[in-house]
Short mmCIF file of C-alpha atoms in Angstrom, two decimals:
data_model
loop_
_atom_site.label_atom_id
_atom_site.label_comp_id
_atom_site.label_asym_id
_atom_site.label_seq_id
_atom_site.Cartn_x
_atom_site.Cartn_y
_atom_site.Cartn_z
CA UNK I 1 0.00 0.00 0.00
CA UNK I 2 2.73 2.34 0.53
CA UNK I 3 4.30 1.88 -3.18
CA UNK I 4 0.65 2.75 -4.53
CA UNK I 5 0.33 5.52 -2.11
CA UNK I 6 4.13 6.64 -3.25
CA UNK I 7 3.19 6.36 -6.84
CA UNK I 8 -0.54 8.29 -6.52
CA UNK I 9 1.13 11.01 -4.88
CA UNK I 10 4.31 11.29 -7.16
CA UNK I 11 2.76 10.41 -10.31
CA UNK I 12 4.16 13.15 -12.56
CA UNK I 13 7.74 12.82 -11.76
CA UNK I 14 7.69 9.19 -11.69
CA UNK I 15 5.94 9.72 -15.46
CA UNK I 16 8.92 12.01 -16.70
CA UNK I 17 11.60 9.92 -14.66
CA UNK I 18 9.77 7.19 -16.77
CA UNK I 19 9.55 8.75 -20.25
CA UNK I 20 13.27 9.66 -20.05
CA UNK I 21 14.80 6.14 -19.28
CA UNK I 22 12.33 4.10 -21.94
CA UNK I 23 13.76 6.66 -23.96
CA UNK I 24 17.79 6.21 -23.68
CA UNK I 25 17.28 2.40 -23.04
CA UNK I 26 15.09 1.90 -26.20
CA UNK I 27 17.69 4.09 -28.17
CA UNK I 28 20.53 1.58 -26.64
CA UNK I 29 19.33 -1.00 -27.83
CA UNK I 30 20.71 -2.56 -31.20
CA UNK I 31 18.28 -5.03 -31.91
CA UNK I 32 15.72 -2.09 -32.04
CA UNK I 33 16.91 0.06 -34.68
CA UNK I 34 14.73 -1.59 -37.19
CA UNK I 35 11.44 -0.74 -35.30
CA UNK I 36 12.58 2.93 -35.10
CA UNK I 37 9.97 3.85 -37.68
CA UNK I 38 6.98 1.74 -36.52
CA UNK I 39 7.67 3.26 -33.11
CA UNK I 40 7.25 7.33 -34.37
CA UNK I 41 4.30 6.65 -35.86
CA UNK I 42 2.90 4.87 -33.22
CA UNK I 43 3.72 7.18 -30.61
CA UNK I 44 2.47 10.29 -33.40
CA UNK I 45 -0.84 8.72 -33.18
CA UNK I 46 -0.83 7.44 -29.63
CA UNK I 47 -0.48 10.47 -27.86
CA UNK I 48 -3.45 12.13 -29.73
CA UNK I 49 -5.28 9.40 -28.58
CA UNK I 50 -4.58 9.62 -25.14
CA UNK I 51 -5.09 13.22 -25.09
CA UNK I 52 -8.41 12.85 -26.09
CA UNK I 53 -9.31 10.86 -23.76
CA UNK I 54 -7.76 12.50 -21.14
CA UNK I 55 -10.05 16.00 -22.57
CA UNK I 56 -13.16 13.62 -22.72
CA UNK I 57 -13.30 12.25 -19.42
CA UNK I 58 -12.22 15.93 -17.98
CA UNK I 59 -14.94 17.76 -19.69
CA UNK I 60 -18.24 14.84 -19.19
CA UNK I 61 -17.41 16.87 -15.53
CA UNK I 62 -17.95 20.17 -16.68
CA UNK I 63 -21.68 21.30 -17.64
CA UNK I 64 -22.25 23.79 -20.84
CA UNK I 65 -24.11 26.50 -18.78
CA UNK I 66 -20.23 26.53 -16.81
CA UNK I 67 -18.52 28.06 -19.67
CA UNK I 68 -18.75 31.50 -19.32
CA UNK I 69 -16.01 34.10 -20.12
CA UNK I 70 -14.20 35.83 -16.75
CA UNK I 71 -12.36 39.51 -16.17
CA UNK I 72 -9.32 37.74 -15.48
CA UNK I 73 -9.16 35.54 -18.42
CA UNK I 74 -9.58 38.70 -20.69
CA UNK I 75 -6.49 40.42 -19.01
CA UNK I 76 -4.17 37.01 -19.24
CA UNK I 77 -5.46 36.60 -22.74
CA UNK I 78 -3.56 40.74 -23.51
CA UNK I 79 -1.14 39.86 -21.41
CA UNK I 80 0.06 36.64 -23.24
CA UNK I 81 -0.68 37.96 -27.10
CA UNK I 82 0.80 41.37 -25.90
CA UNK I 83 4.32 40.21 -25.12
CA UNK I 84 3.92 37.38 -28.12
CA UNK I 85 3.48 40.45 -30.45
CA UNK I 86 6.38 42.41 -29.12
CA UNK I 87 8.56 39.38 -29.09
CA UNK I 88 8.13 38.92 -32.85
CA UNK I 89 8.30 42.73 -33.67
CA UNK I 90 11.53 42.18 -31.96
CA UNK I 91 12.59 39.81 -34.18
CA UNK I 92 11.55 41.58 -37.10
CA UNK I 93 13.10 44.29 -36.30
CA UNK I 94 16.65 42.73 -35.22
CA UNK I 95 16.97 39.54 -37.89
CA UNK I 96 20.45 39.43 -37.58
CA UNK I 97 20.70 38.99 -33.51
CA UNK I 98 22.55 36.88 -32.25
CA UNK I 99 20.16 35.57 -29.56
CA UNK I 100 17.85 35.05 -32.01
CA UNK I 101 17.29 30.81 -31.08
CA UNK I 102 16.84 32.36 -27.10
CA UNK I 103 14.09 34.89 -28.43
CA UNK I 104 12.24 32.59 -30.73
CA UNK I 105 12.42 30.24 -27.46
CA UNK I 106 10.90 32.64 -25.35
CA UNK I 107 8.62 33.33 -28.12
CA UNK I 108 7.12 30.20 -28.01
CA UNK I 109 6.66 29.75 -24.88
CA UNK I 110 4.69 32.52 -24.66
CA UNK I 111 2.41 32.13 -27.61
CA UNK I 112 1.78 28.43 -27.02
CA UNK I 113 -1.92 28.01 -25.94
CA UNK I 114 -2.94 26.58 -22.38
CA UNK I 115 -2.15 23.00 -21.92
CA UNK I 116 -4.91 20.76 -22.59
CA UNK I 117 -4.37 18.99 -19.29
CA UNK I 118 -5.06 22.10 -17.49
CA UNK I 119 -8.82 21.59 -16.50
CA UNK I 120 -7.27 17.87 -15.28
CA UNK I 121 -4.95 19.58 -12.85
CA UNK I 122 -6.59 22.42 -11.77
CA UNK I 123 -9.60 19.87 -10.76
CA UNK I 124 -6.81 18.15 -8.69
CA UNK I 125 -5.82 21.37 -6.72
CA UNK I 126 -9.40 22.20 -5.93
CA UNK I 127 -10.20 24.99 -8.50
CA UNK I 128 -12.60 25.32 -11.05
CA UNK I 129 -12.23 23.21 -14.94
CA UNK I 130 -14.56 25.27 -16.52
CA UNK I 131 -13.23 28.54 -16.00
CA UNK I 132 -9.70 26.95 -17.34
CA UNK I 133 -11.61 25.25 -20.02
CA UNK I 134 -12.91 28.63 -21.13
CA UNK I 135 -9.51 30.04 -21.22
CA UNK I 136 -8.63 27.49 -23.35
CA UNK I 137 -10.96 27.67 -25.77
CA UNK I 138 -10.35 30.89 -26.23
CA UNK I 139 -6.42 31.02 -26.28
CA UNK I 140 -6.45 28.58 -28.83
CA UNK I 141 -8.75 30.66 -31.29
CA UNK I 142 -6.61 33.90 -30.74
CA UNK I 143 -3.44 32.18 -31.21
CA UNK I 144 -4.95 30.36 -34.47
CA UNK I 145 -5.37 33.70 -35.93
CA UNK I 146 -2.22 35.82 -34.45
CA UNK I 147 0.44 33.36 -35.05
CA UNK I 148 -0.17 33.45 -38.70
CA UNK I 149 0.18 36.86 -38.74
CA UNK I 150 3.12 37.25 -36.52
CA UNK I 151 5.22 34.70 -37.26
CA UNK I 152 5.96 35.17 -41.25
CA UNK I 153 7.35 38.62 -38.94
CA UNK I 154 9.68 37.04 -36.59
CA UNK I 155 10.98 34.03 -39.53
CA UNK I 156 10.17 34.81 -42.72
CA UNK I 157 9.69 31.60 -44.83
CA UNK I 158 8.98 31.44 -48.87
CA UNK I 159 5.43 30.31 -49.41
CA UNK I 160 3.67 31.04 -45.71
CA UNK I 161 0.44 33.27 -45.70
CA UNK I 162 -2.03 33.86 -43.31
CA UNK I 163 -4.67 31.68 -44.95
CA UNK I 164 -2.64 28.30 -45.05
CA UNK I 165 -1.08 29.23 -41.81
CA UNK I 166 -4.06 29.50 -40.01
CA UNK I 167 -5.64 26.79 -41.56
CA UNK I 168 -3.08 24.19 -40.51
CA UNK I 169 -2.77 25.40 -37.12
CA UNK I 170 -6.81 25.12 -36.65
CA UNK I 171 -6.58 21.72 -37.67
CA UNK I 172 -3.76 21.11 -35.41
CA UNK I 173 -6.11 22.69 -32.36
CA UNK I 174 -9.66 21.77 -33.21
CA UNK I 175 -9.47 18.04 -33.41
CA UNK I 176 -7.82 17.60 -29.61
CA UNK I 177 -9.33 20.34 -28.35
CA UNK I 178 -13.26 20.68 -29.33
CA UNK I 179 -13.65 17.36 -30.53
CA UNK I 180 -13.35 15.75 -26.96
CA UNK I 181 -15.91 18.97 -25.62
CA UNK I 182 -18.43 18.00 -28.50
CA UNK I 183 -18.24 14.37 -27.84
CA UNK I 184 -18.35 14.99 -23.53
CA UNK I 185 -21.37 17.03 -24.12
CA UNK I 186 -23.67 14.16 -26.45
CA UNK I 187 -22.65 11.70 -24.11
CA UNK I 188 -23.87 13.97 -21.39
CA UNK I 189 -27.43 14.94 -23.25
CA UNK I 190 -27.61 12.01 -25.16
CA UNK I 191 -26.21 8.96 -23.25
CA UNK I 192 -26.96 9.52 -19.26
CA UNK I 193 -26.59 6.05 -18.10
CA UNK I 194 -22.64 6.16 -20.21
CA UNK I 195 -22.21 9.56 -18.47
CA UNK I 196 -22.43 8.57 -15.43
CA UNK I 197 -20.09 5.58 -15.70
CA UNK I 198 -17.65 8.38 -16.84
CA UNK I 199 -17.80 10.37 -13.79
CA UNK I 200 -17.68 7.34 -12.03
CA UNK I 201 -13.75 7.15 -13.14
CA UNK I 202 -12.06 10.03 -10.72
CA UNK I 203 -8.53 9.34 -11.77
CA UNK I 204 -8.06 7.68 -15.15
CA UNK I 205 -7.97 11.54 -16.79
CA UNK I 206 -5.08 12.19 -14.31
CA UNK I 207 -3.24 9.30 -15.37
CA UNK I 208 -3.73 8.84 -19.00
CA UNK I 209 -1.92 12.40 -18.66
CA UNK I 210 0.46 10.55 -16.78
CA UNK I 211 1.13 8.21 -19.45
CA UNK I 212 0.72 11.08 -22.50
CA UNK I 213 3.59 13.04 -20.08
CA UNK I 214 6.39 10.30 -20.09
CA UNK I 215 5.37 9.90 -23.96
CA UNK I 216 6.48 14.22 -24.71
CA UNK I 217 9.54 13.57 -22.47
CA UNK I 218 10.95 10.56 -24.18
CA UNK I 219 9.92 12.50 -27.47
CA UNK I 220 11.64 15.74 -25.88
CA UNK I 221 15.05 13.50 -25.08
CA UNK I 222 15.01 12.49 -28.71
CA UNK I 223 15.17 15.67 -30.49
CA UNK I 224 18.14 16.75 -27.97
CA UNK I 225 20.12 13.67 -28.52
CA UNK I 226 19.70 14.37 -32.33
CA UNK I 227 20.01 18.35 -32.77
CA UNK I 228 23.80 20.02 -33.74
CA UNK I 229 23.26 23.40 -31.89
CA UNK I 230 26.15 24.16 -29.55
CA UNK I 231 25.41 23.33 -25.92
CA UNK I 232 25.53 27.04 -25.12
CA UNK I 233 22.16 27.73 -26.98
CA UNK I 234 20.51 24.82 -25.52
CA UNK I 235 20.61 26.07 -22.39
CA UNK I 236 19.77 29.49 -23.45
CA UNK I 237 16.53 28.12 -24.08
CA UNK I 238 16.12 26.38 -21.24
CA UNK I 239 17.08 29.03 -19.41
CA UNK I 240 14.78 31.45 -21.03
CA UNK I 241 11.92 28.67 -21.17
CA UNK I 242 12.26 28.27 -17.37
CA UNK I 243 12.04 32.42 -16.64
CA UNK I 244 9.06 32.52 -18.81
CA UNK I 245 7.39 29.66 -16.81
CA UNK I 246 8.11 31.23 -13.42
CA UNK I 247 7.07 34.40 -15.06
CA UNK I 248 3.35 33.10 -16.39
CA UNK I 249 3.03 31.16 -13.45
CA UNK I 250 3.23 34.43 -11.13
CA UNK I 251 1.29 36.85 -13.37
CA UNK I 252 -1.46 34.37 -13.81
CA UNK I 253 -1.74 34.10 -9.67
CA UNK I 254 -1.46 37.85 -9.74
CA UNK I 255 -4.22 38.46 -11.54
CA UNK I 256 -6.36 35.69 -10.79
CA UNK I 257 -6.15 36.29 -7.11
CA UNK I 258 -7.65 40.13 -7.73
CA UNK I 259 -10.75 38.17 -9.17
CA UNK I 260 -10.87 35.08 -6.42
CA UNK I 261 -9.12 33.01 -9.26
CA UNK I 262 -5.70 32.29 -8.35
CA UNK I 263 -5.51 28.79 -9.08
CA UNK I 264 -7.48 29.08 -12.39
CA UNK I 265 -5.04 32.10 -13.01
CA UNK I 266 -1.89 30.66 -12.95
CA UNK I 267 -2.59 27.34 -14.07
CA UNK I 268 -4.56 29.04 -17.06
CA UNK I 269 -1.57 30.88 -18.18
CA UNK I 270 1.43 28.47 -16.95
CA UNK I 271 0.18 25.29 -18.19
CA UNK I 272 1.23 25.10 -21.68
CA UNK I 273 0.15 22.40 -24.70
CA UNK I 274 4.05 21.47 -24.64
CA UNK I 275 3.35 19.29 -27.67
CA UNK I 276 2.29 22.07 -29.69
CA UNK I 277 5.44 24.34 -28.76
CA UNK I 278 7.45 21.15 -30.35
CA UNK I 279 5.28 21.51 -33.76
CA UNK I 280 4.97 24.85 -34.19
CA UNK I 281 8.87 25.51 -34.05
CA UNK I 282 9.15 22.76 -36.32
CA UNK I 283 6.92 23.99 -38.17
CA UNK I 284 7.10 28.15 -38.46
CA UNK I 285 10.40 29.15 -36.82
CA UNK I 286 13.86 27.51 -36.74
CA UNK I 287 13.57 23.46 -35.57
CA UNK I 288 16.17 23.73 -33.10
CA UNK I 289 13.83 26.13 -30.80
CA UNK I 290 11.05 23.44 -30.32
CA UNK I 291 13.33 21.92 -27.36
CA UNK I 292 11.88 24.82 -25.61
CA UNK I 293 8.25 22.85 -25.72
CA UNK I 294 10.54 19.61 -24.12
CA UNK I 295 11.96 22.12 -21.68
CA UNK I 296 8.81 24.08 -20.57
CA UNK I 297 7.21 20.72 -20.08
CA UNK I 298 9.68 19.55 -17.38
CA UNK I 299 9.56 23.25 -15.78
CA UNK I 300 5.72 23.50 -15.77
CA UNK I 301 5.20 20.21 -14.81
CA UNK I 302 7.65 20.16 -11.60
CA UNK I 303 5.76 23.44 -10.48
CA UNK I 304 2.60 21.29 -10.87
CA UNK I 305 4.02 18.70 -8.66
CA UNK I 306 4.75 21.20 -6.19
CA UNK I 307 1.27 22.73 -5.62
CA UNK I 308 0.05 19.11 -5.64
CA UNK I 309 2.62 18.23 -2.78
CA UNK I 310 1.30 21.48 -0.92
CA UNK I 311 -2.23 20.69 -1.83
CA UNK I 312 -1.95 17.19 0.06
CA UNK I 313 -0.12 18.34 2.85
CA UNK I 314 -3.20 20.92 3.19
CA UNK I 315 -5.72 18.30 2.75
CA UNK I 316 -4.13 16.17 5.44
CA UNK I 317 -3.74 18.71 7.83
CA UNK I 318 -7.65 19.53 7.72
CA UNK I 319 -8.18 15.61 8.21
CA UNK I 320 -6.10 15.77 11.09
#
C-alpha cells in the first residue's frame, strides 16, 4: 500500500523519470533500430489518442451552462498575445541577432496556448475546470489567428500566408481540443446512463496524462540527442523557457487572485500544450527552438508537482 500511495502522490515525476529512461534504453538498444519507424508513428498517433481521452473524461465533468467568459481571463489573454506580439516585432526588427534561437524560445513559450491537461490539474488542486476550459478555448482561437500573422514577422519563410497558416494550425487545435468537448457534451445529453459511468472514473484523466507526459519527455530527449546546436544555446533556451514559466506562473496568480481566481489564473496561463510548442517551431520558426516545448514541459510540470505536494499536505492537515 505504501508503493501505490508513493506512486498516486508522485505520479508526474515518476511519469517524466519514466519517459526519459524508456527513452535512452530503447535508443541503446541494437536489436531495435529496425522498429525505429513503426515506433514514431505509433507514438504520433498514440499520444493524440490519449489526449483525447484525457479532454473527454475531464470535460463529461464540466456542464455547458459553466462556460462563461471571466475579467481575469480577458487580461491574461492581452497579457500573453501582448508580449507574443512584441517578441516577434523584436525579431523583425533585429533579424540578424545573435540571440535570435533564445528569443524565438521565449517566443514560443509565450504564444503556445494553455495546456490541454489544465482543467485535469486544476480539478486536482481544488479549483474550477470550466473557468480553465474557457480560457482554453479561447487562447487557442486567438493564437490560431495571431500566429499566422506574426510569425511570417519574426521568420520569414517562402510560401507562408495567413490563410494556409491558419488553416493548418486550426486543424492542429480543433481536433484535440473541441472534438473531446463536443463528444463529452452528447454523451452527457444524449447517453446519461454512459455519463455517469464516466464520472464514475475520478482518476483515469489524471493518469492517461500521466502516461501522455512520459510519452512528450521521451519524445523531448530524442530531439536533444539528435540536434547540432552548440550546448551554449541549448541552455539558453532552457534558461529562457524556465524564466518565462516562473514568469506566467506568477502573473497568472497575480491576476487571478484580484478576481478570487488564483488557481485558475496561474494554471490558465502556466500550463502550456508542450506538444504544440514542439510543432509549431518545427513547423514556423527555426527546428532547433522546439526543445523549448521539451523544456517548458519539465519546468511546468515540476511546479505542478509542487502545488500538488502542498495541496496534500493541506488536505491532510484539515483531516487531522
Amino acid at each position: 500500500m505504501d508503493i501505490i500511495r508513493f506512486i498516486k502522490n508522485w505520479t508526474l515525476p515518476i511519469s517524466m523519470i519514466t519517459g526519459a529512461l524508456a527513452y535512452f534504453i530503447y535508443a541503446a538498444i541494437p536489436a531495435l533500430d529496425s522498429t525505429h519507424h513503426f515506433m514514431n508513428e505509433f507514438v504520433g498517433y498514440l499520444q493524440p489518442v490519449l489526449i483525447f481521452c484525457m479532454l473527454f473524461l475531464a470535460f463529461c465533468k464540466i456542464a455547458p451552462r459553466e462556460l462563461r467568459p471571466h475579467w481575469w481571463q480577458f487580461w491574461l489573454l492581452l497579457i500573453q498575445m501582448g508580449i507574443f506580439c512584441a517578441l516577434a516585432l523584436l525579431l523583425w526588427a533585429f533579424p540578424d541577432t545573435p540571440y535570435r534561437l533564445i528569443l524565438e524560445g521565449a517566443l514560443l513559450s509565450i504564444v503556445c496556448p494553455t495546456a490541454t491537461a489544465c482543467a485535469v490539474v486544476t480539478m486536482r488542486l481544488g479549483g474550477n475546470a470550466a473557468a480553465t476550459t474557457t480560457y482554453t478555448m479561447a487562447v487557442n482561437l486567438a493564437v490560431a489567428v495571431l500566429a499566422p500573422l506574426m510569425l511570417p514577422l519574426a521568420h520569414p519563410q517562402a510560401g507562408i500566408s495567413f490563410l494556409p497558416a491558419f488553416l493548418t494550425i486550426i486543424r492542429k487545435v480543433f481536433p484535440l481540443l473541441f472534438c473531446p468537448l463536443i463528444a463529452a457534451w452528447f454523451v452527457r445529453f444524449c447517453m446519461p446512463a454512459f455519463h455517469r459511468k464516466c464520472l464514475a472514473l475520478k482518476d483515469l484523466a489524471f493518469y492517461l496524462w500521466a502516461i501522455a507526459l512520459a510519452i512528450a519527455i521521451a519524445v523531448t530527449c530524442k530531439a536533444l540527442m539528435h540536434n547540432d546546436e552548440p550546448a551554449v544555446q541549448i541552455l539558453g533556451i532552457a534558461a529562457v523557457s524556465l524564466l518565462f514559466c516562473i514568469f506566467q506562473f506568477a502573473v497568472g496568480k497575480m491576476v487571478g487572485t484580484h478576481y478570487g481566481c488564483r488557481i485558475e489564473g496561474g494554471q490558465a496561463l502556466g500550463q502550456k500544450n508542450t506538444v504544440f510548442i514542439i510543432w509549431l517551431g518545427y513547423t514556423f520558426l527555426t527546428p532547433v527552438t522546439a526543445v523549448a516545448g521539451g523544456f517548458y514541459s519539465v519546468w511546468h510540470n515540476l511546479i505542478n508537482t509542487y502545488q500538488l505536494y502542498k495541496k496534500r499536505k493541506q488536505d491532510e492537515a484539515v483531516m487531522k
